mmCIF file of C-alpha atoms and ligand atoms in Angstrom:
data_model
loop_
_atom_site.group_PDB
_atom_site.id
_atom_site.type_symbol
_atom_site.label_atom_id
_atom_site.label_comp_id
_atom_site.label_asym_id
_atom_site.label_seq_id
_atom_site.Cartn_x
_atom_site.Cartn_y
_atom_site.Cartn_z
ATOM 1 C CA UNK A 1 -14.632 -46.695 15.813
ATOM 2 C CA UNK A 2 -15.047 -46.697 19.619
ATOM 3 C CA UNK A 3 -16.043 -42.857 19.823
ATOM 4 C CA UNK A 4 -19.060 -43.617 17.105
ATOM 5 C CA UNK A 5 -20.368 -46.583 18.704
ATOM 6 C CA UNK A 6 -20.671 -44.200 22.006
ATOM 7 C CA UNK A 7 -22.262 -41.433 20.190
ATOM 8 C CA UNK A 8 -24.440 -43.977 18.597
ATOM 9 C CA UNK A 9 -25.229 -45.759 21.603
ATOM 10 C CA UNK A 10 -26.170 -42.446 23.681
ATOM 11 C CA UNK A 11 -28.281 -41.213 20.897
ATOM 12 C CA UNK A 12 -30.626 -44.378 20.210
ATOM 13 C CA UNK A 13 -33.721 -43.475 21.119
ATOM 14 C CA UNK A 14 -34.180 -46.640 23.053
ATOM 15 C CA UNK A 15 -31.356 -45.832 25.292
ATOM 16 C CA UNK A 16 -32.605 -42.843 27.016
ATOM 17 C CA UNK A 17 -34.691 -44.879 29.697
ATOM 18 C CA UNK A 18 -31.048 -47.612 30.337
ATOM 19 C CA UNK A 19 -29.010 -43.911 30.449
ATOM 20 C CA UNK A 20 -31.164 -42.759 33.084
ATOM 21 C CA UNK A 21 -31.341 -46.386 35.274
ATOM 22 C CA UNK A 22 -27.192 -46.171 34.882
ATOM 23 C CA UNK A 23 -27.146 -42.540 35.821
ATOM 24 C CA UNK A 24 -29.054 -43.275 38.366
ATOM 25 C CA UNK A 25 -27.638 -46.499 40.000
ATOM 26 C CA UNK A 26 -24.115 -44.777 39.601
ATOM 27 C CA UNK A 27 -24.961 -41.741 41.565
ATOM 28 C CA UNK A 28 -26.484 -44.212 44.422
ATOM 29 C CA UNK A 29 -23.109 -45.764 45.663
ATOM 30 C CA UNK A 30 -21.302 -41.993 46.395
ATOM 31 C CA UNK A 31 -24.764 -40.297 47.745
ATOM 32 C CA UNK A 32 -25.041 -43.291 50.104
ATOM 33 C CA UNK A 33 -21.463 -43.127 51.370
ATOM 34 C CA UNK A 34 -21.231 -39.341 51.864
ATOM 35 C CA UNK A 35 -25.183 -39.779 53.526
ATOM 36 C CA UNK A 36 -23.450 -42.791 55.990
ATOM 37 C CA UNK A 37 -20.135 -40.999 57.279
ATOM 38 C CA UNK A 38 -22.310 -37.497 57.600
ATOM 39 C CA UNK A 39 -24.567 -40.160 60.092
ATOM 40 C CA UNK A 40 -21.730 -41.661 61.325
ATOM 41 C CA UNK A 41 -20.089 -38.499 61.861
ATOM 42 C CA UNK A 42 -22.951 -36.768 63.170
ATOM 43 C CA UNK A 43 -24.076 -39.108 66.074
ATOM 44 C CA UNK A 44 -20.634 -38.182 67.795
ATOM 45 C CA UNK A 45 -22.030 -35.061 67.748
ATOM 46 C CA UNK A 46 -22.110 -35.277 71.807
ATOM 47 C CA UNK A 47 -18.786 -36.870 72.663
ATOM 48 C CA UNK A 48 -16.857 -34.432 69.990
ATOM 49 C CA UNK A 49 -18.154 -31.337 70.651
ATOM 50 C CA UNK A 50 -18.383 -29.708 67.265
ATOM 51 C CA UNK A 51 -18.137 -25.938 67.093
ATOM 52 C CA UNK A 52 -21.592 -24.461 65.934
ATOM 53 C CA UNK A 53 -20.149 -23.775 62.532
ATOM 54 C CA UNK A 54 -19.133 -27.824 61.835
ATOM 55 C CA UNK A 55 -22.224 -28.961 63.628
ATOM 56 C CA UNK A 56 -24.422 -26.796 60.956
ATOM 57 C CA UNK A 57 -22.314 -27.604 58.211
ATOM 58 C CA UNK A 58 -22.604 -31.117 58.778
ATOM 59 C CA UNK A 59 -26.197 -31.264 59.257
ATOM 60 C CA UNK A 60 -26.685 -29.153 55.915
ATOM 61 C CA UNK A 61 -24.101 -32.178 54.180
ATOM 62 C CA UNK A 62 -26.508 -35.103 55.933
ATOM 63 C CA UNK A 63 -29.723 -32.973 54.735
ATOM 64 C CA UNK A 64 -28.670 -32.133 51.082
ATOM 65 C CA UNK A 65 -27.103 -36.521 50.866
ATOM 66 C CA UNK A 66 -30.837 -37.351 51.972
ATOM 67 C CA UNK A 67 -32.326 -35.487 49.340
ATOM 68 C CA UNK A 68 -30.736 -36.123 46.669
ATOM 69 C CA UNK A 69 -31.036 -39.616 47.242
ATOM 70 C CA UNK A 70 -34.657 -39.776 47.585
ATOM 71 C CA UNK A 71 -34.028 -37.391 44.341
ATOM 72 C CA UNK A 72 -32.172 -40.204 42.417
ATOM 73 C CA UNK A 73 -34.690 -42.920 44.261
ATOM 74 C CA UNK A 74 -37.596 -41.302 42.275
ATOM 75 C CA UNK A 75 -36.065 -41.164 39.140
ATOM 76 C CA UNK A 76 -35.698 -44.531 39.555
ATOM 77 C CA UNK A 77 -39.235 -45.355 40.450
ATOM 78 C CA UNK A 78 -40.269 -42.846 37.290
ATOM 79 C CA UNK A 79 -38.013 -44.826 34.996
ATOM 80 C CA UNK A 80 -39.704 -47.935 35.807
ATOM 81 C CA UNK A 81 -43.430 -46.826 36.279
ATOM 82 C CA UNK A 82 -42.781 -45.499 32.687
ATOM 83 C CA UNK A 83 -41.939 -48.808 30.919
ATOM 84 C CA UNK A 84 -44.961 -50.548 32.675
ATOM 85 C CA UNK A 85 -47.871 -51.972 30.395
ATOM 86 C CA UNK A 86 -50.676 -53.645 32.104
ATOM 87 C CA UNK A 87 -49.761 -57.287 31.619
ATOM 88 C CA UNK A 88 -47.181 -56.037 34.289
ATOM 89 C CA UNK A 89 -48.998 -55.284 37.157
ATOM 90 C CA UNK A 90 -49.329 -57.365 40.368
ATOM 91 C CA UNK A 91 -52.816 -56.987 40.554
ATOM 92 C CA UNK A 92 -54.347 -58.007 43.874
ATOM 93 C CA UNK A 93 -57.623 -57.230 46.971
ATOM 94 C CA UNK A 94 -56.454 -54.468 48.349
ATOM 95 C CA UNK A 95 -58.710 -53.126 51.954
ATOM 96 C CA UNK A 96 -58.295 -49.069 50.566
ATOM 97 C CA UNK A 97 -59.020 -47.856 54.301
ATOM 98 C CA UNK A 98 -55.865 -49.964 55.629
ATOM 99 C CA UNK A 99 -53.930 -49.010 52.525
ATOM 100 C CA UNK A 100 -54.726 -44.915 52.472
ATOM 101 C CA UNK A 101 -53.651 -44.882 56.327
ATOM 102 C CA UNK A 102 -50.083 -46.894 55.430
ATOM 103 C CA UNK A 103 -49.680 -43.924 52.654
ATOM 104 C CA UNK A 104 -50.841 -40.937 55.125
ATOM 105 C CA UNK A 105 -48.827 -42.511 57.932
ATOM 106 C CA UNK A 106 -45.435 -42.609 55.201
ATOM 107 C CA UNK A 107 -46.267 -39.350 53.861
ATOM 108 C CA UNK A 108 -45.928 -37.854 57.588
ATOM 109 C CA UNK A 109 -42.820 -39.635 58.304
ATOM 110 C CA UNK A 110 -41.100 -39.111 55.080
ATOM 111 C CA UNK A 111 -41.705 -35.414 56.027
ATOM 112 C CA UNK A 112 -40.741 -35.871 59.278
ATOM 113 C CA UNK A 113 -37.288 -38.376 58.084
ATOM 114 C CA UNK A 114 -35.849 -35.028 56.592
ATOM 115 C CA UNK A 115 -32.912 -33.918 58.495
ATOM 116 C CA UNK A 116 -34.199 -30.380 56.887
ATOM 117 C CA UNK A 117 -36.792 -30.110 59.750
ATOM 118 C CA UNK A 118 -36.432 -26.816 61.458
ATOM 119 C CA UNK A 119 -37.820 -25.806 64.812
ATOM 120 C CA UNK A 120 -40.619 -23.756 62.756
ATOM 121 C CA UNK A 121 -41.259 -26.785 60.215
ATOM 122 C CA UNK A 122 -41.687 -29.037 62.971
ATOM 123 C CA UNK A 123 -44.523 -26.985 64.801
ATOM 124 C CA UNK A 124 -46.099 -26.931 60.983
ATOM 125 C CA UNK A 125 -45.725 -30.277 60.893
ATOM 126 C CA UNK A 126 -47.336 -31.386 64.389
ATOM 127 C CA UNK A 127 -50.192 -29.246 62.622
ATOM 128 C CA UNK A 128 -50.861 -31.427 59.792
ATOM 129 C CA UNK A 129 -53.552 -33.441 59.900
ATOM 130 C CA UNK A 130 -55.072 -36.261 57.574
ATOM 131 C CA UNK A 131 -58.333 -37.188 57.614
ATOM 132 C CA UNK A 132 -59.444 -40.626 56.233
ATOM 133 C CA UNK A 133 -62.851 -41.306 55.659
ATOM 134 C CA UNK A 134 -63.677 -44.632 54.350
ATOM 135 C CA UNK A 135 -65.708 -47.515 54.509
ATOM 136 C CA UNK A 136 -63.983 -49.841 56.549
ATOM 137 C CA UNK A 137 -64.869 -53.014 53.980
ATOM 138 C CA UNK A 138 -63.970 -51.144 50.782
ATOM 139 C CA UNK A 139 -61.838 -53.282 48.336
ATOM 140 C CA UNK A 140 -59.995 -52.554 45.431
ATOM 141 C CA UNK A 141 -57.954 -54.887 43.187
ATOM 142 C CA UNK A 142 -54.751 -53.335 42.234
ATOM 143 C CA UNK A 143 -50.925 -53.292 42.034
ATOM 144 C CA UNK A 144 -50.235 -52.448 46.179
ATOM 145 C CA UNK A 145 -46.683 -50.852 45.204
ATOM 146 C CA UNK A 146 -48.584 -48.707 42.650
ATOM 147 C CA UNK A 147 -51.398 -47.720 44.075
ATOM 148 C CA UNK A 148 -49.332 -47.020 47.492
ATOM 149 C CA UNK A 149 -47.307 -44.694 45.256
ATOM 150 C CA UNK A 150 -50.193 -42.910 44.101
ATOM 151 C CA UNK A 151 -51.900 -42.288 46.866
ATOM 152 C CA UNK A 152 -48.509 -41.104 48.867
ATOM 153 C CA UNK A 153 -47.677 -38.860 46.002
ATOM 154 C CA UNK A 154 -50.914 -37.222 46.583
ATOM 155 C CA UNK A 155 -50.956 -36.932 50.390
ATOM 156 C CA UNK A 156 -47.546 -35.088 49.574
ATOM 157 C CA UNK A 157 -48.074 -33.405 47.546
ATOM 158 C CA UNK A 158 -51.515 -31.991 49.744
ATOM 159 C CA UNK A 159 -48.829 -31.309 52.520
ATOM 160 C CA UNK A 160 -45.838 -29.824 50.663
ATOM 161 C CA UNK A 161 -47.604 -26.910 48.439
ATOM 162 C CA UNK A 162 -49.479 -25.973 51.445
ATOM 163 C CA UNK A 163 -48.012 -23.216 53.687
ATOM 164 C CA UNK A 164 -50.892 -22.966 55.998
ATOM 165 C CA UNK A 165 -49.550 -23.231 59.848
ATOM 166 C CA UNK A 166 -52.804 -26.679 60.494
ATOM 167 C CA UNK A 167 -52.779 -28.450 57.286
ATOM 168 C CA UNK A 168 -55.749 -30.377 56.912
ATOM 169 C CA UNK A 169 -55.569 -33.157 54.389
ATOM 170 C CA UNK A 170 -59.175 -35.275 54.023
ATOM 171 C CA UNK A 171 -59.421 -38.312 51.967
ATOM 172 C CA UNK A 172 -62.357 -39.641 51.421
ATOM 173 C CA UNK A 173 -63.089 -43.230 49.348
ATOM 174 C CA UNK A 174 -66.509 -44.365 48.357
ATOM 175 C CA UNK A 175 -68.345 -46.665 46.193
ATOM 176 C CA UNK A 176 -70.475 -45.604 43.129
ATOM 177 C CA UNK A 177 -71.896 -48.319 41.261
ATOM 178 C CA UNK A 178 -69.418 -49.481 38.900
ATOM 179 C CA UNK A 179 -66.339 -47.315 40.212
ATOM 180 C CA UNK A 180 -64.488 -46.319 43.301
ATOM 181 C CA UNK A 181 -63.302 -42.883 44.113
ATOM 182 C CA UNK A 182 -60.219 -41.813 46.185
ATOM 183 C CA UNK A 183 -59.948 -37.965 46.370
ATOM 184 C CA UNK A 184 -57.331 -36.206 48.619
ATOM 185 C CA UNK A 185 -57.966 -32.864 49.299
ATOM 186 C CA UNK A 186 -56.470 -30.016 50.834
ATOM 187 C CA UNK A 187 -57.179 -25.847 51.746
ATOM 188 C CA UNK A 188 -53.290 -25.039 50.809
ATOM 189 C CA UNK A 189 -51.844 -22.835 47.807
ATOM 190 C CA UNK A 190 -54.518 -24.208 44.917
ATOM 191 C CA UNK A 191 -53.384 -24.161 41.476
ATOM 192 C CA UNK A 192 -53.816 -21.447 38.734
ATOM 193 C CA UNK A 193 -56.470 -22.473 35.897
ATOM 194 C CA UNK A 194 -53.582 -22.628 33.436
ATOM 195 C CA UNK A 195 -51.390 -24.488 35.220
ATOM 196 C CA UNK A 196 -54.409 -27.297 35.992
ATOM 197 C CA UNK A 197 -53.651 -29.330 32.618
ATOM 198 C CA UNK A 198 -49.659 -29.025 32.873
ATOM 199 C CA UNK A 199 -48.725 -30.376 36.355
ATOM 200 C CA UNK A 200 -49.282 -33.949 34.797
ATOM 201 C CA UNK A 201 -46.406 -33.292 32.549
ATOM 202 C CA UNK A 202 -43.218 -34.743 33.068
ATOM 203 C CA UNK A 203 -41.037 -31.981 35.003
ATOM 204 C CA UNK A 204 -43.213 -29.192 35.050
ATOM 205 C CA UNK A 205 -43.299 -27.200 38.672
ATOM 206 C CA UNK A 206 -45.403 -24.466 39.176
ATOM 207 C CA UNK A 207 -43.282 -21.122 39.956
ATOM 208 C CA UNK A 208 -42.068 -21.683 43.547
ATOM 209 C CA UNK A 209 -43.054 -17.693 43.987
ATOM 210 C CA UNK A 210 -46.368 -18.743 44.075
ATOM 211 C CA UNK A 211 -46.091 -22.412 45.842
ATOM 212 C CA UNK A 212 -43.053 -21.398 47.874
ATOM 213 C CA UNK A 213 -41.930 -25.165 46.992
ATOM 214 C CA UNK A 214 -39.862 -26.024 44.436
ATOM 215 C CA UNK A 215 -38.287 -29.513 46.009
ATOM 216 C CA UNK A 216 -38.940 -32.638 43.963
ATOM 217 C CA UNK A 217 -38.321 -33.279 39.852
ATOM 218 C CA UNK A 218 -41.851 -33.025 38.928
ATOM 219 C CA UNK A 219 -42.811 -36.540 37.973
ATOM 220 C CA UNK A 220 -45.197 -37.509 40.785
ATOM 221 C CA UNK A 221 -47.850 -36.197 38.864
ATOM 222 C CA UNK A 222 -47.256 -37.812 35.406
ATOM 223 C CA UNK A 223 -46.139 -41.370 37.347
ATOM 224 C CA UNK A 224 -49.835 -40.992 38.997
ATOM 225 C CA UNK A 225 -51.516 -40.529 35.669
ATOM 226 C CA UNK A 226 -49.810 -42.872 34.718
ATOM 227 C CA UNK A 227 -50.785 -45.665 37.139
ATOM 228 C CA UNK A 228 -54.282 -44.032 36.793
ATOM 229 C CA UNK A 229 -54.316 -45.235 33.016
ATOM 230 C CA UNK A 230 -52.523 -48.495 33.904
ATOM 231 C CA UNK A 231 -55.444 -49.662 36.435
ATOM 232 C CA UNK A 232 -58.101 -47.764 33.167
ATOM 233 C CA UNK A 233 -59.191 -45.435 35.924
ATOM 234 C CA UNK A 234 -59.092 -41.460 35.532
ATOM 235 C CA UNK A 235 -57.978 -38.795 37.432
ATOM 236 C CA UNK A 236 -59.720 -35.150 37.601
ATOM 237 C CA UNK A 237 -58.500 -32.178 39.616
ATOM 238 C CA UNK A 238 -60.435 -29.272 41.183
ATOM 239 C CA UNK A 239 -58.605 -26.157 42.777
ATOM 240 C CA UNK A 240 -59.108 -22.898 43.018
ATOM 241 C CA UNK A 241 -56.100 -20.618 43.576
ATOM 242 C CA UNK A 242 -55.662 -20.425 47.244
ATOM 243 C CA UNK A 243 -58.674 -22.324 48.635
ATOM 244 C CA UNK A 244 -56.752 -26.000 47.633
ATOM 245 C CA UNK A 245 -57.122 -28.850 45.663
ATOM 246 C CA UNK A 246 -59.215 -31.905 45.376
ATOM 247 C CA UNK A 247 -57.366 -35.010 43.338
ATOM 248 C CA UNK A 248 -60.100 -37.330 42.350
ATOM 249 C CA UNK A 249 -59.009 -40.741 40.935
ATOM 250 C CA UNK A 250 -61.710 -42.878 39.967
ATOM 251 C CA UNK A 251 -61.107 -46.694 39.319
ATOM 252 C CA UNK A 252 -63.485 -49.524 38.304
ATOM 253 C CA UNK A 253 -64.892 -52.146 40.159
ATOM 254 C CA UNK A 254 -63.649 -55.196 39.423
HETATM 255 N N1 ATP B 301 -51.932 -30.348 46.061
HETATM 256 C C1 ATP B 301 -51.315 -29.420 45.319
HETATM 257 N N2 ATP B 301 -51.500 -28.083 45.555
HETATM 258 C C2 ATP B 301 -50.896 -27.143 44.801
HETATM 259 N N3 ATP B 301 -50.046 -27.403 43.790
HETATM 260 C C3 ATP B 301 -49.813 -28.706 43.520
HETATM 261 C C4 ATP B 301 -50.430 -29.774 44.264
HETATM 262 N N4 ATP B 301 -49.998 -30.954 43.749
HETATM 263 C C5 ATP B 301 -49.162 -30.636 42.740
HETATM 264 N N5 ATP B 301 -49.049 -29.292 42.596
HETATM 265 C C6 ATP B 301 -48.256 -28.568 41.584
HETATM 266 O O1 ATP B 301 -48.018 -29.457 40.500
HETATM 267 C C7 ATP B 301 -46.616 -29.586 40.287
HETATM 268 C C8 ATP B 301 -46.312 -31.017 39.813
HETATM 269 O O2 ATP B 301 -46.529 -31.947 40.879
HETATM 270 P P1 ATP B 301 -45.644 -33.253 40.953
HETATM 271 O O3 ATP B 301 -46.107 -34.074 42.086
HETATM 272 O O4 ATP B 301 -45.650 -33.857 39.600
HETATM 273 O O5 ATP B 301 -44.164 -32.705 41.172
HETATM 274 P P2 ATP B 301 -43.401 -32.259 42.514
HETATM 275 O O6 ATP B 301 -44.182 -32.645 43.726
HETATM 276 O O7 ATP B 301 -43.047 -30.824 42.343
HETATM 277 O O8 ATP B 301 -42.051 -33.125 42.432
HETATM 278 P P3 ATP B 301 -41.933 -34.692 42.676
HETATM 279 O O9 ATP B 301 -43.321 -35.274 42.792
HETATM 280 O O10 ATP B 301 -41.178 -35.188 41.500
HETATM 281 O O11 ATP B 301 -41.194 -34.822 43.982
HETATM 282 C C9 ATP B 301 -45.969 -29.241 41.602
HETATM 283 O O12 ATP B 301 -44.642 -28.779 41.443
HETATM 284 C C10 ATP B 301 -46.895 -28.148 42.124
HETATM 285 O O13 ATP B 301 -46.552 -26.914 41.541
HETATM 286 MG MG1 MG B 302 -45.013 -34.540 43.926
#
């Protein structure tokens, strides 16, 4: 009967990954219609003369379209990163000083891109500043789209759960022997000793009472271990609660 074979085809255990690439992709074609005509709309702004009340509302449409579809965009990435094996990746020399300043540069202008920004998130966010310090001949060989993912996540990450008015982000790469090391740090909120071995679980947030964040699914994490284990590297956090974090990811020499 029709009905069973959709019961039986939403329950296969296999299906779970397709159902959330179709969820996904269908929710894509609306988001990025309402997201154009809230543009569209809003860039008349000046020859229409919306009251205050329609020029708020329309900005809060535009800012909630945008997030959402960087929202579904993720899910997206999360289904795919999570059906990679090794024999996948487009392994290749990276130069790790040119590639952590592409990430810190996207990280600040995907903060920046939000329509969200306020006049007291923007002065925060001419106080951020990211620190790279690496050798400029460094080299490591590894999926670019990946390892660009990674280290973005992590520059984010340092910048979101930070409520400090100067964010200072430092990442620093260097060479030991057999392995290279990429840590971002930062001096925001810090994470609670329990919470240390759960934020690389799919969807787990830390209480936004004690981030004051709560934006995002919670996948970066587990799509950076992730990537971690697909390149046999290893990732190790140090924070203490309130003083910040340090991400190490360590990665062999190859
Ligand atoms: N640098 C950090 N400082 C403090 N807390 C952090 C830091 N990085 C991650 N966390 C905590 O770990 C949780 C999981 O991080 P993760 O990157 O997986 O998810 P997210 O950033 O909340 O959402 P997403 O990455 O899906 O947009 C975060 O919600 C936050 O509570
Ligand atoms: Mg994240």
């Amino acid at each position: 009967m029709a009905k069973d074979s959709v019961m039986k085809t939403l329950t296969a255990e296999e299906d779970g990954p397709r159902m959330l690439s179709l969820v996904s992709h269908k929710l894509k074609t609306p988001l990025s219609i309402i997201n154009g005509y809230s543009e569209a709309i809003l860039s008349q702004s000046a020859k229409e003369k919306f009251s205050p009340f329609t020029a708020k509302a329309l900005e809060e449409i535009n800012k909630q379209g945008t997030k959402l579809c960087s929202l579904v965009d993720k899910l997206l990435f999360f289904n795919k990163v999570e059906s990679l094996q090794p024999k996948d990746l487009a392994k290749k020399t990276l130069n790790l000083k040119n590639l952590a300043k592409g990430c810190a540069n996207d990280a600040l202008s995907h903060e920046e891109e939000t329509p969200a920004v306020t006049a007291t998130s923007s002065i925060a966010k001419r106080g951020t500043f990211i620190e790279i310090d690496c050798p400029p001949t460094l080299e490591i060989k590894a999926d670019e789209e990946l390892m660009g993912f990674l280290l973005e996540e992590l520059i984010s990450n340092a910048i979101k759960f930070n409520n400090k008015a100067e964010k200072i982000i430092k990442v620093q790469c260097a060479h030991h022997g057999d392995s290279i090391s990429v840590s971002v740090r930062d001096y925001g909120a810090g994470i609670r000793p329990q919470d240390v071995n759960k934020i690389f679980e799919r969807f787990y947030q830390v209480d936004d009472y004690f981030t004051g964040q709560i934006d995002g699914w919670g996948l970066g994490l587990c799509m950076v271990q992730k990537i971690v284990e697909l390149h046999n590297g290893s990732i190790n956090v140090i924070s203490d609660r309130g003083l910040g974090s340090i991400f190490t990811v360590s990665l062999p020499v190859l």
